[in-house]
CSV table of C-alpha atoms in Angstrom, one decimal:
chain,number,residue,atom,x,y,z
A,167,UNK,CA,-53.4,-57.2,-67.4
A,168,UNK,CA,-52.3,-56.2,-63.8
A,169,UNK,CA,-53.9,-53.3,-61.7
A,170,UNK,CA,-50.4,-52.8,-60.9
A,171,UNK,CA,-47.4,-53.8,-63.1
A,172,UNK,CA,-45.2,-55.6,-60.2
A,173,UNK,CA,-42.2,-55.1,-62.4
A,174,UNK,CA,-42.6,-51.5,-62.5
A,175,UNK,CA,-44.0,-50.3,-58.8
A,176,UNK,CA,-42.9,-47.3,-57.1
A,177,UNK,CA,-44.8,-44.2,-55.7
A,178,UNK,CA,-46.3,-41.8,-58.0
A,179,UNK,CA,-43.7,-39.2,-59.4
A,180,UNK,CA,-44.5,-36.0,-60.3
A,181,UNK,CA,-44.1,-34.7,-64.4
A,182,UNK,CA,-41.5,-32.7,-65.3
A,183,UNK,CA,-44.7,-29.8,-65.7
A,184,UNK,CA,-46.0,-30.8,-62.6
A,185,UNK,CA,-43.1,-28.5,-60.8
A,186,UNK,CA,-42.7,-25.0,-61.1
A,187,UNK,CA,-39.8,-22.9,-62.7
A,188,UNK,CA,-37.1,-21.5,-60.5
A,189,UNK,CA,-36.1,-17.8,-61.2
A,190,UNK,CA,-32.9,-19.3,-63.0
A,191,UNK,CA,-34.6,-21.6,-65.1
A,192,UNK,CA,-36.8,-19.2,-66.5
A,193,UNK,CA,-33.9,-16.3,-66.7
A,194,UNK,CA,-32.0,-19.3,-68.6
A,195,UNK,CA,-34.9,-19.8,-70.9
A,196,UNK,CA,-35.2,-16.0,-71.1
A,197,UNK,CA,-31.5,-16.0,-72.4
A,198,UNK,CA,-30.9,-18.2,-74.8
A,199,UNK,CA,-34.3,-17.2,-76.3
A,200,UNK,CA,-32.4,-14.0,-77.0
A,201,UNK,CA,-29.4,-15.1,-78.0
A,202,UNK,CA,-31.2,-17.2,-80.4
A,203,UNK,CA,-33.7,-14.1,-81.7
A,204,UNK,CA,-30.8,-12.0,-81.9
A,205,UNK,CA,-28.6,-14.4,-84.0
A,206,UNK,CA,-26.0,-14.2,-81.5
A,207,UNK,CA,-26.0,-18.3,-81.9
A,208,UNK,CA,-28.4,-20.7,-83.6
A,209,UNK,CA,-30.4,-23.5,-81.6
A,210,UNK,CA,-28.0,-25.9,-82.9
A,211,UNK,CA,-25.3,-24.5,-81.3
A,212,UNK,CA,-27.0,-24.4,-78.5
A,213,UNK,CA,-28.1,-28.0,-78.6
A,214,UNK,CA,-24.5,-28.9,-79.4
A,215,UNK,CA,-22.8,-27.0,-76.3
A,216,UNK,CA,-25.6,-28.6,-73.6
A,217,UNK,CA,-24.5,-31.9,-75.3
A,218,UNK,CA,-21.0,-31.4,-75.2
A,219,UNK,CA,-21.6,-30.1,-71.3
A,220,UNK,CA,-23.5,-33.2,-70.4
A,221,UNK,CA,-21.1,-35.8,-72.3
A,222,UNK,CA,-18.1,-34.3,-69.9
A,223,UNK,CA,-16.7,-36.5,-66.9
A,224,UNK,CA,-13.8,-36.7,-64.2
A,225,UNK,CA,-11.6,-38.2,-67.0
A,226,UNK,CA,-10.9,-35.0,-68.6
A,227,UNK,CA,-9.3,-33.9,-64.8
A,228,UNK,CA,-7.6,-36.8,-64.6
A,229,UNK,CA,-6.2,-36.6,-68.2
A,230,UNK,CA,-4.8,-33.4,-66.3
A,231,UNK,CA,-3.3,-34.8,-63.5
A,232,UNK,CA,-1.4,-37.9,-65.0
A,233,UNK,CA,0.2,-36.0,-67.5
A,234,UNK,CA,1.5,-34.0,-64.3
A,235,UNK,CA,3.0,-36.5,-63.0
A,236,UNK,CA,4.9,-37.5,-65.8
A,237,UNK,CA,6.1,-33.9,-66.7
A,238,UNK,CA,7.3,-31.5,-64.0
A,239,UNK,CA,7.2,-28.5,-66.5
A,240,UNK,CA,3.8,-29.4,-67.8
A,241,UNK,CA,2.9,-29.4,-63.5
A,242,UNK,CA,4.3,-26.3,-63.0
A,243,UNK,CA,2.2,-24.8,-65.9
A,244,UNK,CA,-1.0,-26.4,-64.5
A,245,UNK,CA,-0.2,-24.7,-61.2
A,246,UNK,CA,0.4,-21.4,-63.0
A,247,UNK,CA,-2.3,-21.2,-65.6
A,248,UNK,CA,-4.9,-24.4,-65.7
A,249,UNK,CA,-6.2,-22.7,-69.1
A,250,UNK,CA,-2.8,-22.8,-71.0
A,251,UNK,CA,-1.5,-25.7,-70.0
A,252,UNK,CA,-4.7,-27.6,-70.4
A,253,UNK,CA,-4.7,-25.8,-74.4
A,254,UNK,CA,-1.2,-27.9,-74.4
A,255,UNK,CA,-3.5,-30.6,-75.0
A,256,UNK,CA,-6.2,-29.4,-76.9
A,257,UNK,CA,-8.2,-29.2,-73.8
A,258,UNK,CA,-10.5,-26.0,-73.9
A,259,UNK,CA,-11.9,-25.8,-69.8
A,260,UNK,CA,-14.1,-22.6,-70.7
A,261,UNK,CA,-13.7,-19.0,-69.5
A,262,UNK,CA,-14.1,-19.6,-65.9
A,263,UNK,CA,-10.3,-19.6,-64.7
A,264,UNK,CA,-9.6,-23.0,-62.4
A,265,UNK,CA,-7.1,-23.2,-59.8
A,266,UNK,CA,-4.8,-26.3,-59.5
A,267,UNK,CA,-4.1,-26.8,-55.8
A,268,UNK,CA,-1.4,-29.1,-55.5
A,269,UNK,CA,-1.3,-31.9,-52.5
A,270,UNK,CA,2.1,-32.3,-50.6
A,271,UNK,CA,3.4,-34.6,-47.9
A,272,UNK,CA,2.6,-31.0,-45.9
A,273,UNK,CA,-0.8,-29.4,-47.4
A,274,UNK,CA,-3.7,-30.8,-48.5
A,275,UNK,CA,-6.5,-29.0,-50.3
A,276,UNK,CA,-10.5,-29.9,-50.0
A,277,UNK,CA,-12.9,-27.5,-52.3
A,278,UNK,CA,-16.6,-26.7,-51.5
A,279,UNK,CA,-18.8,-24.2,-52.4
A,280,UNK,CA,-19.7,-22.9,-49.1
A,281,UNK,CA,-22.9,-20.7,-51.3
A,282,UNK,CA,-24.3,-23.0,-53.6
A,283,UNK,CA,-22.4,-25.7,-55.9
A,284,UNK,CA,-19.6,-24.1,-57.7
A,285,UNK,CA,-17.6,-26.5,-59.2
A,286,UNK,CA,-15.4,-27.5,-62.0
A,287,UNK,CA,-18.1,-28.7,-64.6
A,288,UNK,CA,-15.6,-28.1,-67.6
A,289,UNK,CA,-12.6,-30.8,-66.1
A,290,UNK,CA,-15.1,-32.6,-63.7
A,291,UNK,CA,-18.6,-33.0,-65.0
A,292,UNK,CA,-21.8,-32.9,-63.3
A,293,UNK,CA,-21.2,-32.0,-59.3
A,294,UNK,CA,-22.3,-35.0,-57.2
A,295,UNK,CA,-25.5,-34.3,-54.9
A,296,UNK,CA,-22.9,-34.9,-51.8
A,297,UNK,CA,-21.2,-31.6,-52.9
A,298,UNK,CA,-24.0,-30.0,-53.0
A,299,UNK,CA,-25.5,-30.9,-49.8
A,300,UNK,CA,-26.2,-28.3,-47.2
A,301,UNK,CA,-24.6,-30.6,-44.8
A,302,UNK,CA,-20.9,-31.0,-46.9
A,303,UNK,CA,-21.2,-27.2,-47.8
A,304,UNK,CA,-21.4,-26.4,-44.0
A,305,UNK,CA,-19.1,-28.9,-42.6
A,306,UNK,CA,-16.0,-28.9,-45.1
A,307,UNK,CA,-15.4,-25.4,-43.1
A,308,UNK,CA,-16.5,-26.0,-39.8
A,309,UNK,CA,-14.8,-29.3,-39.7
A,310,UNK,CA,-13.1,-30.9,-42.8
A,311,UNK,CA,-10.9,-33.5,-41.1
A,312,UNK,CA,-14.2,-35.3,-39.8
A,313,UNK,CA,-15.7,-34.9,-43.3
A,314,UNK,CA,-12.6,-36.2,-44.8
A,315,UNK,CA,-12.9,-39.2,-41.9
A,316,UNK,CA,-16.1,-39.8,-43.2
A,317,UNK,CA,-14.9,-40.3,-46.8
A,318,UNK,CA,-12.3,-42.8,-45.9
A,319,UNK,CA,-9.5,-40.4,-45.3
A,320,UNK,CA,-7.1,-39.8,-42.6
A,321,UNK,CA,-4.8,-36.9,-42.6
A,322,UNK,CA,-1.6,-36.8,-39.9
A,323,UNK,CA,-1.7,-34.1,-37.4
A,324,UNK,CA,1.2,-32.4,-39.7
A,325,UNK,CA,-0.1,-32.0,-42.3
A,326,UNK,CA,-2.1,-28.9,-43.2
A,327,UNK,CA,-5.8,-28.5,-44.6
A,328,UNK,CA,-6.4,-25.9,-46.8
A,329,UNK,CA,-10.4,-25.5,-47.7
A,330,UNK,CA,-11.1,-23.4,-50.7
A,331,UNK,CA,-14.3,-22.1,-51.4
A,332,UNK,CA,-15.2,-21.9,-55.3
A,333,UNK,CA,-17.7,-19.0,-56.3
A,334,UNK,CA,-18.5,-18.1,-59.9
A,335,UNK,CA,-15.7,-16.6,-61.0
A,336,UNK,CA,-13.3,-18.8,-59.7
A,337,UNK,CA,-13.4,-23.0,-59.1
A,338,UNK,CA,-10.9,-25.0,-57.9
A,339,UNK,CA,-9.9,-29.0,-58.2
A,340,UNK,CA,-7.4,-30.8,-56.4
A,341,UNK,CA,-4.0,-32.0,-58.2
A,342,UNK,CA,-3.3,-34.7,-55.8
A,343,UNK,CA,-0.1,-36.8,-55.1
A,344,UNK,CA,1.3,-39.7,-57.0
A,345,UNK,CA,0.5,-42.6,-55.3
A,346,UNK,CA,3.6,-45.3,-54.4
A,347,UNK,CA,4.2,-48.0,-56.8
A,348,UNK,CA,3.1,-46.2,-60.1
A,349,UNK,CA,6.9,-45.9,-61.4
A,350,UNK,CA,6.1,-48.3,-64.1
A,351,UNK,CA,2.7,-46.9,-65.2
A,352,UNK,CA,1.9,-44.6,-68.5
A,353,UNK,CA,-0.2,-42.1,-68.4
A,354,UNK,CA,-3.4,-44.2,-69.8
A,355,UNK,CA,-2.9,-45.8,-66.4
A,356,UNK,CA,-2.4,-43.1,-64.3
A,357,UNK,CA,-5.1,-41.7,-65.2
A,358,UNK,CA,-7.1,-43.8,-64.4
A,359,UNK,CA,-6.7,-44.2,-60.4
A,360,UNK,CA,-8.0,-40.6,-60.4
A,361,UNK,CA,-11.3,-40.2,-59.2
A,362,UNK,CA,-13.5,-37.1,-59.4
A,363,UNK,CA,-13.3,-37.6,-55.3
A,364,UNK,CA,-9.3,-37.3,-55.4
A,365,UNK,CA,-9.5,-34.0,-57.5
A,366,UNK,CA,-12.0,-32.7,-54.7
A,367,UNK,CA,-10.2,-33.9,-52.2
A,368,UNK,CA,-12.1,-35.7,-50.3
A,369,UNK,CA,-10.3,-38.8,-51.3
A,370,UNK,CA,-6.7,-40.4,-52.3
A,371,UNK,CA,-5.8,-42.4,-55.5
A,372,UNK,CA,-4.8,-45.8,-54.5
A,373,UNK,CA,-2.4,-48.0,-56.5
């Protein structure tokens, strides 16, 4: 028996009790309890929702963005309305509209959420802490090409930066260009040099 397990040290972490409730964890709680009391949903629908929340990741974005590359009018309908051409493909990204901003050899877009962490949970999953950071939320405005530096990518002195700053009614994600050397590739493929970071924009997909 060890006084301390040396397989399992680390400092002492508080319990999940140990912390007290934010005001929008309690008016959460306060919520659903109603929803529930008032038969407006059961607790298994509930359940089911969170779960389906949590389970969601950048592939469903990049599902997005490699069928636009393969089909200019599905593109143009991405541009236009994210929520109907994402339907196309029985793709249901929730209520909150999402704007596609799409890269060029002359613009490209970086989102933040200069307020809090806005964010595209529906095509994206779960934010990264980096995008939630004081620091990214204040410096992707006051100066986004040194942020971008700092991720790895170079923009030419041509080409324009465009920041766009989700809030709750409105999120944003990148559609970002085709990379070179993809003519051959299906969409499985494509799809999978997108990163969460490219539909940011904080990054590039590489071939």
């Amino acid at each position: 028996m060890y006084a301390v397990d040396p397989l399992h040290y680390h400092p002492p972490q508080p319990d999940l009790e140990d912390s007290r409730l934010t005001h929008h964890q309690i008016m959460q709680m306060a919520v659903a309890e109603l929803l529930i009391e008032k038969g407006i949903i059961t607790a298994a629908e509930l359940r089911a929702q969170i779960d389906f929340m949590d389970s969601i990741t950048p592939a469903r974005g990049a599902t997005l963005v490699a069928r636009a590359w393969t089909d200019p009018g599905f593109k143009a309908r991405l541009v236009a309305d994210s929520k109907a051409a994402a339907a196309e493909i029985g793709m249901d990204i929730g209520p909150i509209p999402i704007l596609v901003m799409e890269n060029t050899p002359k613009v490209h877009n970086l989102i933040v959420c200069t307020l809090c962490s806005c964010y595209p949970k529906m095509l994206l999953g779960t934010p990264p802490d980096w995008y939630k950071s004081r620091s990214y939320r204040r410096r992707a405005i006051s100066e986004p090409r040194k942020v971008l530096s700092e991720f790895g990518t170079a923009l030419g002195d041509d080409v324009e930066l465009r920041v766009h700053d989700s809030t709750a009614d409105m999120r944003y994600m990148v559609l970002p260009m085709r990379p070179e050397g993809t003519d051959g590739m299906d969409e499985a493929a494509l799809a999978a040099l997108v990163t969460r970071d490219c539909m940011v924009g904080v990054a590039l997909p590489r071939a």
